[in-house]
Amino acid sequence: MSHLTVPVRTAVVNKLLDAFREIPEIKTVRAWTAIPTDLVGVELPALYLVEIQAEERNISNRLAIGRMHLMAQVFFKTTMLDSQETSFVDLYESMDVVAAQLHEVFHTNVGLSKNGLVNIIEIQYDRIITNDSVGVLNSTFDVEYRHDRGNAFS
């Protein structure tokens, strides 16, 4: 069976990815990539969107409501720490800037709400220096969306 439109779930994720691509500090945006991921040849900072838990679905009268549990992992170069001008403070501040921009996307992007999005619930942010070359900002959040019951394309 062929459909000319995409499911609401897919449209919500695509709009979310488009909003992430508008963040000037993020150079690469990818979705549904296996963990761990190979960063060789990837321009950093790079955001990878991953589903961290099975999606929940509920029926409410005439609506179907889905809840996706997602994580945006943003990888940063730590090799810049070799420079005299940069420090861990600078790296953490760069991560904080991106975290603030993600927060802004979650709460002010009008394009998301036009595609069945009901709500984005921010859960947690953490920053990790994984080794001498990569630091990671993890942002976990839930995305609730809705469509007509029985029609995931509506």
mmCIF file with all atom_site columns, C-alpha atoms in Angstrom:
data_model
loop_
_atom_site.group_PDB
_atom_site.id
_atom_site.type_symbol
_atom_site.label_atom_id
_atom_site.label_alt_id
_atom_site.label_comp_id
_atom_site.label_asym_id
_atom_site.label_entity_id
_atom_site.label_seq_id
_atom_site.pdbx_PDB_ins_code
_atom_site.Cartn_x
_atom_site.Cartn_y
_atom_site.Cartn_z
_atom_site.occupancy
_atom_site.B_iso_or_equiv
_atom_site.pdbx_formal_charge
_atom_site.auth_seq_id
_atom_site.auth_comp_id
_atom_site.auth_asym_id
_atom_site.auth_atom_id
_atom_site.pdbx_PDB_model_num
ATOM 1   C CA . MET A 1 1   ? 0.000   0.000  0.000  1.00 0.00 ? 1   MET A CA 1
ATOM 2   C CA . SER A 1 2   ? 1.452   3.344  -1.024 1.00 0.00 ? 2   SER A CA 1
ATOM 3   C CA . HIS A 1 3   ? 0.728   6.633  0.732  1.00 0.00 ? 3   HIS A CA 1
ATOM 4   C CA . LEU A 1 4   ? 1.463   10.085 -0.580 1.00 0.00 ? 4   LEU A CA 1
ATOM 5   C CA . THR A 1 5   ? 2.006   11.480 2.911  1.00 0.00 ? 5   THR A CA 1
ATOM 6   C CA . VAL A 1 6   ? 4.212   10.447 5.784  1.00 0.00 ? 6   VAL A CA 1
ATOM 7   C CA . PRO A 1 7   ? 3.001   9.231  9.166  1.00 0.00 ? 7   PRO A CA 1
ATOM 8   C CA . VAL A 1 8   ? 2.569   11.928 11.818 1.00 0.00 ? 8   VAL A CA 1
ATOM 9   C CA . ARG A 1 9   ? 5.362   10.335 13.909 1.00 0.00 ? 9   ARG A CA 1
ATOM 10  C CA . THR A 1 10  ? 7.801   10.635 11.001 1.00 0.00 ? 10  THR A CA 1
ATOM 11  C CA . ALA A 1 11  ? 6.721   14.223 10.254 1.00 0.00 ? 11  ALA A CA 1
ATOM 12  C CA . VAL A 1 12  ? 7.298   15.222 13.900 1.00 0.00 ? 12  VAL A CA 1
ATOM 13  C CA . VAL A 1 13  ? 10.787  13.668 13.940 1.00 0.00 ? 13  VAL A CA 1
ATOM 14  C CA . ASN A 1 14  ? 11.695  15.284 10.603 1.00 0.00 ? 14  ASN A CA 1
ATOM 15  C CA . LYS A 1 15  ? 10.591  18.727 11.847 1.00 0.00 ? 15  LYS A CA 1
ATOM 16  C CA . LEU A 1 16  ? 12.597  18.198 15.034 1.00 0.00 ? 16  LEU A CA 1
ATOM 17  C CA . LEU A 1 17  ? 15.693  17.313 12.969 1.00 0.00 ? 17  LEU A CA 1
ATOM 18  C CA . ASP A 1 18  ? 15.121  20.385 10.768 1.00 0.00 ? 18  ASP A CA 1
ATOM 19  C CA . ALA A 1 19  ? 14.962  22.560 13.903 1.00 0.00 ? 19  ALA A CA 1
ATOM 20  C CA . PHE A 1 20  ? 18.223  21.026 15.169 1.00 0.00 ? 20  PHE A CA 1
ATOM 21  C CA . ARG A 1 21  ? 19.855  21.796 11.799 1.00 0.00 ? 21  ARG A CA 1
ATOM 22  C CA . GLU A 1 22  ? 19.056  25.486 12.322 1.00 0.00 ? 22  GLU A CA 1
ATOM 23  C CA . ILE A 1 23  ? 21.308  25.645 15.408 1.00 0.00 ? 23  ILE A CA 1
ATOM 24  C CA . PRO A 1 24  ? 24.436  27.350 14.037 1.00 0.00 ? 24  PRO A CA 1
ATOM 25  C CA . GLU A 1 25  ? 26.895  25.669 16.424 1.00 0.00 ? 25  GLU A CA 1
ATOM 26  C CA . ILE A 1 26  ? 25.833  22.171 15.320 1.00 0.00 ? 26  ILE A CA 1
ATOM 27  C CA . LYS A 1 27  ? 27.614  21.158 12.106 1.00 0.00 ? 27  LYS A CA 1
ATOM 28  C CA . THR A 1 28  ? 26.104  17.679 11.547 1.00 0.00 ? 28  THR A CA 1
ATOM 29  C CA . VAL A 1 29  ? 22.648  16.240 12.396 1.00 0.00 ? 29  VAL A CA 1
ATOM 30  C CA . ARG A 1 30  ? 21.837  12.551 12.019 1.00 0.00 ? 30  ARG A CA 1
ATOM 31  C CA . ALA A 1 31  ? 19.007  10.327 13.223 1.00 0.00 ? 31  ALA A CA 1
ATOM 32  C CA . TRP A 1 32  ? 18.503  6.726  14.231 1.00 0.00 ? 32  TRP A CA 1
ATOM 33  C CA . THR A 1 33  ? 22.194  5.879  14.192 1.00 0.00 ? 33  THR A CA 1
ATOM 34  C CA . ALA A 1 34  ? 23.528  2.827  15.986 1.00 0.00 ? 34  ALA A CA 1
ATOM 35  C CA . ILE A 1 35  ? 25.358  3.384  19.261 1.00 0.00 ? 35  ILE A CA 1
ATOM 36  C CA . PRO A 1 36  ? 28.332  3.512  19.439 1.00 0.00 ? 36  PRO A CA 1
ATOM 37  C CA . THR A 1 37  ? 28.786  5.572  16.336 1.00 0.00 ? 37  THR A CA 1
ATOM 38  C CA . ASP A 1 38  ? 31.909  6.191  14.289 1.00 0.00 ? 38  ASP A CA 1
ATOM 39  C CA . LEU A 1 39  ? 32.840  9.881  14.319 1.00 0.00 ? 39  LEU A CA 1
ATOM 40  C CA . VAL A 1 40  ? 35.704  9.571  11.813 1.00 0.00 ? 40  VAL A CA 1
ATOM 41  C CA . GLY A 1 41  ? 35.116  12.092 9.043  1.00 0.00 ? 41  GLY A CA 1
ATOM 42  C CA . VAL A 1 42  ? 32.116  13.693 10.798 1.00 0.00 ? 42  VAL A CA 1
ATOM 43  C CA . GLU A 1 43  ? 32.191  17.462 11.244 1.00 0.00 ? 43  GLU A CA 1
ATOM 44  C CA . LEU A 1 44  ? 31.816  18.277 14.954 1.00 0.00 ? 44  LEU A CA 1
ATOM 45  C CA . PRO A 1 45  ? 29.853  19.322 16.906 1.00 0.00 ? 45  PRO A CA 1
ATOM 46  C CA . ALA A 1 46  ? 27.525  16.604 15.641 1.00 0.00 ? 46  ALA A CA 1
ATOM 47  C CA . LEU A 1 47  ? 24.050  15.806 16.956 1.00 0.00 ? 47  LEU A CA 1
ATOM 48  C CA . TYR A 1 48  ? 22.760  12.239 16.824 1.00 0.00 ? 48  TYR A CA 1
ATOM 49  C CA . LEU A 1 49  ? 19.108  11.610 17.656 1.00 0.00 ? 49  LEU A CA 1
ATOM 50  C CA . VAL A 1 50  ? 18.414  8.162  19.117 1.00 0.00 ? 50  VAL A CA 1
ATOM 51  C CA . GLU A 1 51  ? 15.364  6.444  20.557 1.00 0.00 ? 51  GLU A CA 1
ATOM 52  C CA . ILE A 1 52  ? 16.308  5.205  24.028 1.00 0.00 ? 52  ILE A CA 1
ATOM 53  C CA . GLN A 1 53  ? 13.166  3.324  25.010 1.00 0.00 ? 53  GLN A CA 1
ATOM 54  C CA . ALA A 1 54  ? 10.174  1.755  23.304 1.00 0.00 ? 54  ALA A CA 1
ATOM 55  C CA . GLU A 1 55  ? 7.469   4.184  22.251 1.00 0.00 ? 55  GLU A CA 1
ATOM 56  C CA . GLU A 1 56  ? 4.274   4.286  24.312 1.00 0.00 ? 56  GLU A CA 1
ATOM 57  C CA . ARG A 1 57  ? 0.858   4.515  22.673 1.00 0.00 ? 57  ARG A CA 1
ATOM 58  C CA . ASN A 1 58  ? -2.495  5.448  24.191 1.00 0.00 ? 58  ASN A CA 1
ATOM 59  C CA . ILE A 1 59  ? -5.986  5.967  22.845 1.00 0.00 ? 59  ILE A CA 1
ATOM 60  C CA . SER A 1 60  ? -7.990  8.940  24.058 1.00 0.00 ? 60  SER A CA 1
ATOM 61  C CA . ASN A 1 61  ? -11.486 9.013  22.597 1.00 0.00 ? 61  ASN A CA 1
ATOM 62  C CA . ARG A 1 62  ? -10.890 9.750  18.878 1.00 0.00 ? 62  ARG A CA 1
ATOM 63  C CA . LEU A 1 63  ? -7.155  10.405 19.164 1.00 0.00 ? 63  LEU A CA 1
ATOM 64  C CA . ALA A 1 64  ? -4.115  8.147  19.255 1.00 0.00 ? 64  ALA A CA 1
ATOM 65  C CA . ILE A 1 65  ? -1.330  9.605  21.389 1.00 0.00 ? 65  ILE A CA 1
ATOM 66  C CA . GLY A 1 66  ? 2.267   8.465  21.034 1.00 0.00 ? 66  GLY A CA 1
ATOM 67  C CA . ARG A 1 67  ? 5.168   9.194  23.362 1.00 0.00 ? 67  ARG A CA 1
ATOM 68  C CA . MET A 1 68  ? 8.713   8.768  22.064 1.00 0.00 ? 68  MET A CA 1
ATOM 69  C CA . HIS A 1 69  ? 11.625  8.627  24.510 1.00 0.00 ? 69  HIS A CA 1
ATOM 70  C CA . LEU A 1 70  ? 14.570  10.276 22.756 1.00 0.00 ? 70  LEU A CA 1
ATOM 71  C CA . MET A 1 71  ? 18.111  11.405 23.371 1.00 0.00 ? 71  MET A CA 1
ATOM 72  C CA . ALA A 1 72  ? 20.057  14.011 21.435 1.00 0.00 ? 72  ALA A CA 1
ATOM 73  C CA . GLN A 1 73  ? 23.762  13.276 21.799 1.00 0.00 ? 73  GLN A CA 1
ATOM 74  C CA . VAL A 1 74  ? 25.975  16.155 20.718 1.00 0.00 ? 74  VAL A CA 1
ATOM 75  C CA . PHE A 1 75  ? 29.631  15.241 20.217 1.00 0.00 ? 75  PHE A CA 1
ATOM 76  C CA . PHE A 1 76  ? 32.298  17.940 20.611 1.00 0.00 ? 76  PHE A CA 1
ATOM 77  C CA . LYS A 1 77  ? 36.020  17.928 19.853 1.00 0.00 ? 77  LYS A CA 1
ATOM 78  C CA . THR A 1 78  ? 38.157  17.995 22.959 1.00 0.00 ? 78  THR A CA 1
ATOM 79  C CA . THR A 1 79  ? 41.362  18.203 20.932 1.00 0.00 ? 79  THR A CA 1
ATOM 80  C CA . MET A 1 80  ? 40.950  21.956 21.188 1.00 0.00 ? 80  MET A CA 1
ATOM 81  C CA . LEU A 1 81  ? 41.970  21.529 24.835 1.00 0.00 ? 81  LEU A CA 1
ATOM 82  C CA . ASP A 1 82  ? 45.580  21.178 23.635 1.00 0.00 ? 82  ASP A CA 1
ATOM 83  C CA . SER A 1 83  ? 45.516  24.870 22.824 1.00 0.00 ? 83  SER A CA 1
ATOM 84  C CA . GLN A 1 84  ? 46.714  27.398 25.378 1.00 0.00 ? 84  GLN A CA 1
ATOM 85  C CA . GLU A 1 85  ? 43.640  29.544 24.696 1.00 0.00 ? 85  GLU A CA 1
ATOM 86  C CA . THR A 1 86  ? 41.033  26.917 25.488 1.00 0.00 ? 86  THR A CA 1
ATOM 87  C CA . SER A 1 87  ? 40.157  25.063 28.643 1.00 0.00 ? 87  SER A CA 1
ATOM 88  C CA . PHE A 1 88  ? 37.579  22.663 30.015 1.00 0.00 ? 88  PHE A CA 1
ATOM 89  C CA . VAL A 1 89  ? 35.601  25.736 31.053 1.00 0.00 ? 89  VAL A CA 1
ATOM 90  C CA . ASP A 1 90  ? 35.403  26.824 27.392 1.00 0.00 ? 90  ASP A CA 1
ATOM 91  C CA . LEU A 1 91  ? 34.300  23.338 26.327 1.00 0.00 ? 91  LEU A CA 1
ATOM 92  C CA . TYR A 1 92  ? 31.613  23.179 29.016 1.00 0.00 ? 92  TYR A CA 1
ATOM 93  C CA . GLU A 1 93  ? 30.455  26.671 28.070 1.00 0.00 ? 93  GLU A CA 1
ATOM 94  C CA . SER A 1 94  ? 30.150  25.539 24.427 1.00 0.00 ? 94  SER A CA 1
ATOM 95  C CA . MET A 1 95  ? 28.077  22.584 25.607 1.00 0.00 ? 95  MET A CA 1
ATOM 96  C CA . ASP A 1 96  ? 25.914  24.921 27.705 1.00 0.00 ? 96  ASP A CA 1
ATOM 97  C CA . VAL A 1 97  ? 25.273  27.135 24.671 1.00 0.00 ? 97  VAL A CA 1
ATOM 98  C CA . VAL A 1 98  ? 24.050  24.138 22.647 1.00 0.00 ? 98  VAL A CA 1
ATOM 99  C CA . ALA A 1 99  ? 21.952  22.910 25.613 1.00 0.00 ? 99  ALA A CA 1
ATOM 100 C CA . ALA A 1 100 ? 20.297  26.338 25.771 1.00 0.00 ? 100 ALA A CA 1
ATOM 101 C CA . GLN A 1 101 ? 19.643  26.226 22.026 1.00 0.00 ? 101 GLN A CA 1
ATOM 102 C CA . LEU A 1 102 ? 18.078  22.756 22.316 1.00 0.00 ? 102 LEU A CA 1
ATOM 103 C CA . HIS A 1 103 ? 15.870  24.093 25.113 1.00 0.00 ? 103 HIS A CA 1
ATOM 104 C CA . GLU A 1 104 ? 14.816  26.939 22.828 1.00 0.00 ? 104 GLU A CA 1
ATOM 105 C CA . VAL A 1 105 ? 13.957  24.513 20.011 1.00 0.00 ? 105 VAL A CA 1
ATOM 106 C CA . PHE A 1 106 ? 11.839  22.445 22.405 1.00 0.00 ? 106 PHE A CA 1
ATOM 107 C CA . HIS A 1 107 ? 9.802   25.404 23.587 1.00 0.00 ? 107 HIS A CA 1
ATOM 108 C CA . THR A 1 108 ? 9.631   27.981 20.794 1.00 0.00 ? 108 THR A CA 1
ATOM 109 C CA . ASN A 1 109 ? 9.712   26.182 17.435 1.00 0.00 ? 109 ASN A CA 1
ATOM 110 C CA . VAL A 1 110 ? 6.294   26.799 15.889 1.00 0.00 ? 110 VAL A CA 1
ATOM 111 C CA . GLY A 1 111 ? 6.918   24.408 12.983 1.00 0.00 ? 111 GLY A CA 1
ATOM 112 C CA . LEU A 1 112 ? 6.900   21.469 15.380 1.00 0.00 ? 112 LEU A CA 1
ATOM 113 C CA . SER A 1 113 ? 3.400   22.160 16.695 1.00 0.00 ? 113 SER A CA 1
ATOM 114 C CA . LYS A 1 114 ? 1.926   22.273 13.192 1.00 0.00 ? 114 LYS A CA 1
ATOM 115 C CA . ASN A 1 115 ? 2.769   18.603 12.633 1.00 0.00 ? 115 ASN A CA 1
ATOM 116 C CA . GLY A 1 116 ? 0.842   16.821 15.368 1.00 0.00 ? 116 GLY A CA 1
ATOM 117 C CA . LEU A 1 117 ? 3.274   17.586 18.165 1.00 0.00 ? 117 LEU A CA 1
ATOM 118 C CA . VAL A 1 118 ? 1.562   17.900 21.508 1.00 0.00 ? 118 VAL A CA 1
ATOM 119 C CA . ASN A 1 119 ? 4.409   18.386 23.933 1.00 0.00 ? 119 ASN A CA 1
ATOM 120 C CA . ILE A 1 120 ? 8.154   18.050 24.519 1.00 0.00 ? 120 ILE A CA 1
ATOM 121 C CA . ILE A 1 121 ? 9.184   17.173 28.053 1.00 0.00 ? 121 ILE A CA 1
ATOM 122 C CA . GLU A 1 122 ? 12.823  17.833 28.876 1.00 0.00 ? 122 GLU A CA 1
ATOM 123 C CA . ILE A 1 123 ? 14.141  15.206 31.268 1.00 0.00 ? 123 ILE A CA 1
ATOM 124 C CA . GLN A 1 124 ? 17.871  15.610 31.720 1.00 0.00 ? 124 GLN A CA 1
ATOM 125 C CA . TYR A 1 125 ? 21.045  17.199 30.390 1.00 0.00 ? 125 TYR A CA 1
ATOM 126 C CA . ASP A 1 126 ? 24.516  15.929 31.204 1.00 0.00 ? 126 ASP A CA 1
ATOM 127 C CA . ARG A 1 127 ? 28.003  16.672 29.928 1.00 0.00 ? 127 ARG A CA 1
ATOM 128 C CA . ILE A 1 128 ? 30.752  14.071 29.732 1.00 0.00 ? 128 ILE A CA 1
ATOM 129 C CA . ILE A 1 129 ? 34.375  14.207 28.621 1.00 0.00 ? 129 ILE A CA 1
ATOM 130 C CA . THR A 1 130 ? 34.666  10.634 27.338 1.00 0.00 ? 130 THR A CA 1
ATOM 131 C CA . ASN A 1 131 ? 38.337  10.681 26.379 1.00 0.00 ? 131 ASN A CA 1
ATOM 132 C CA . ASP A 1 132 ? 41.050  13.037 25.188 1.00 0.00 ? 132 ASP A CA 1
ATOM 133 C CA . SER A 1 133 ? 39.286  13.685 21.877 1.00 0.00 ? 133 SER A CA 1
ATOM 134 C CA . VAL A 1 134 ? 35.498  13.648 22.468 1.00 0.00 ? 134 VAL A CA 1
ATOM 135 C CA . GLY A 1 135 ? 33.108  15.352 24.839 1.00 0.00 ? 135 GLY A CA 1
ATOM 136 C CA . VAL A 1 136 ? 29.364  14.613 24.791 1.00 0.00 ? 136 VAL A CA 1
ATOM 137 C CA . LEU A 1 137 ? 26.296  16.609 25.722 1.00 0.00 ? 137 LEU A CA 1
ATOM 138 C CA . ASN A 1 138 ? 23.342  14.267 26.331 1.00 0.00 ? 138 ASN A CA 1
ATOM 139 C CA . SER A 1 139 ? 19.832  15.694 26.265 1.00 0.00 ? 139 SER A CA 1
ATOM 140 C CA . THR A 1 140 ? 17.046  13.246 27.081 1.00 0.00 ? 140 THR A CA 1
ATOM 141 C CA . PHE A 1 141 ? 13.464  14.230 26.378 1.00 0.00 ? 141 PHE A CA 1
ATOM 142 C CA . ASP A 1 142 ? 10.046  12.821 25.591 1.00 0.00 ? 142 ASP A CA 1
ATOM 143 C CA . VAL A 1 143 ? 8.027   13.845 22.564 1.00 0.00 ? 143 VAL A CA 1
ATOM 144 C CA . GLU A 1 144 ? 4.253   13.455 22.650 1.00 0.00 ? 144 GLU A CA 1
ATOM 145 C CA . TYR A 1 145 ? 2.342   13.585 19.387 1.00 0.00 ? 145 TYR A CA 1
ATOM 146 C CA . ARG A 1 146 ? -1.184  12.767 18.280 1.00 0.00 ? 146 ARG A CA 1
ATOM 147 C CA . HIS A 1 147 ? -3.186  11.761 15.240 1.00 0.00 ? 147 HIS A CA 1
ATOM 148 C CA . ASP A 1 148 ? -6.687  10.575 14.511 1.00 0.00 ? 148 ASP A CA 1
ATOM 149 C CA . ARG A 1 149 ? -7.405  7.125  15.927 1.00 0.00 ? 149 ARG A CA 1
ATOM 150 C CA . GLY A 1 150 ? -6.976  4.568  13.146 1.00 0.00 ? 150 GLY A CA 1
ATOM 151 C CA . ASN A 1 151 ? -5.187  6.982  10.817 1.00 0.00 ? 151 ASN A CA 1
ATOM 152 C CA . ALA A 1 152 ? -1.484  7.533  11.582 1.00 0.00 ? 152 ALA A CA 1
ATOM 153 C CA . PHE A 1 153 ? -1.247  9.817  8.526  1.00 0.00 ? 153 PHE A CA 1
ATOM 154 C CA . SER A 1 154 ? -3.772  12.394 9.831  1.00 0.00 ? 154 SER A CA 1
#
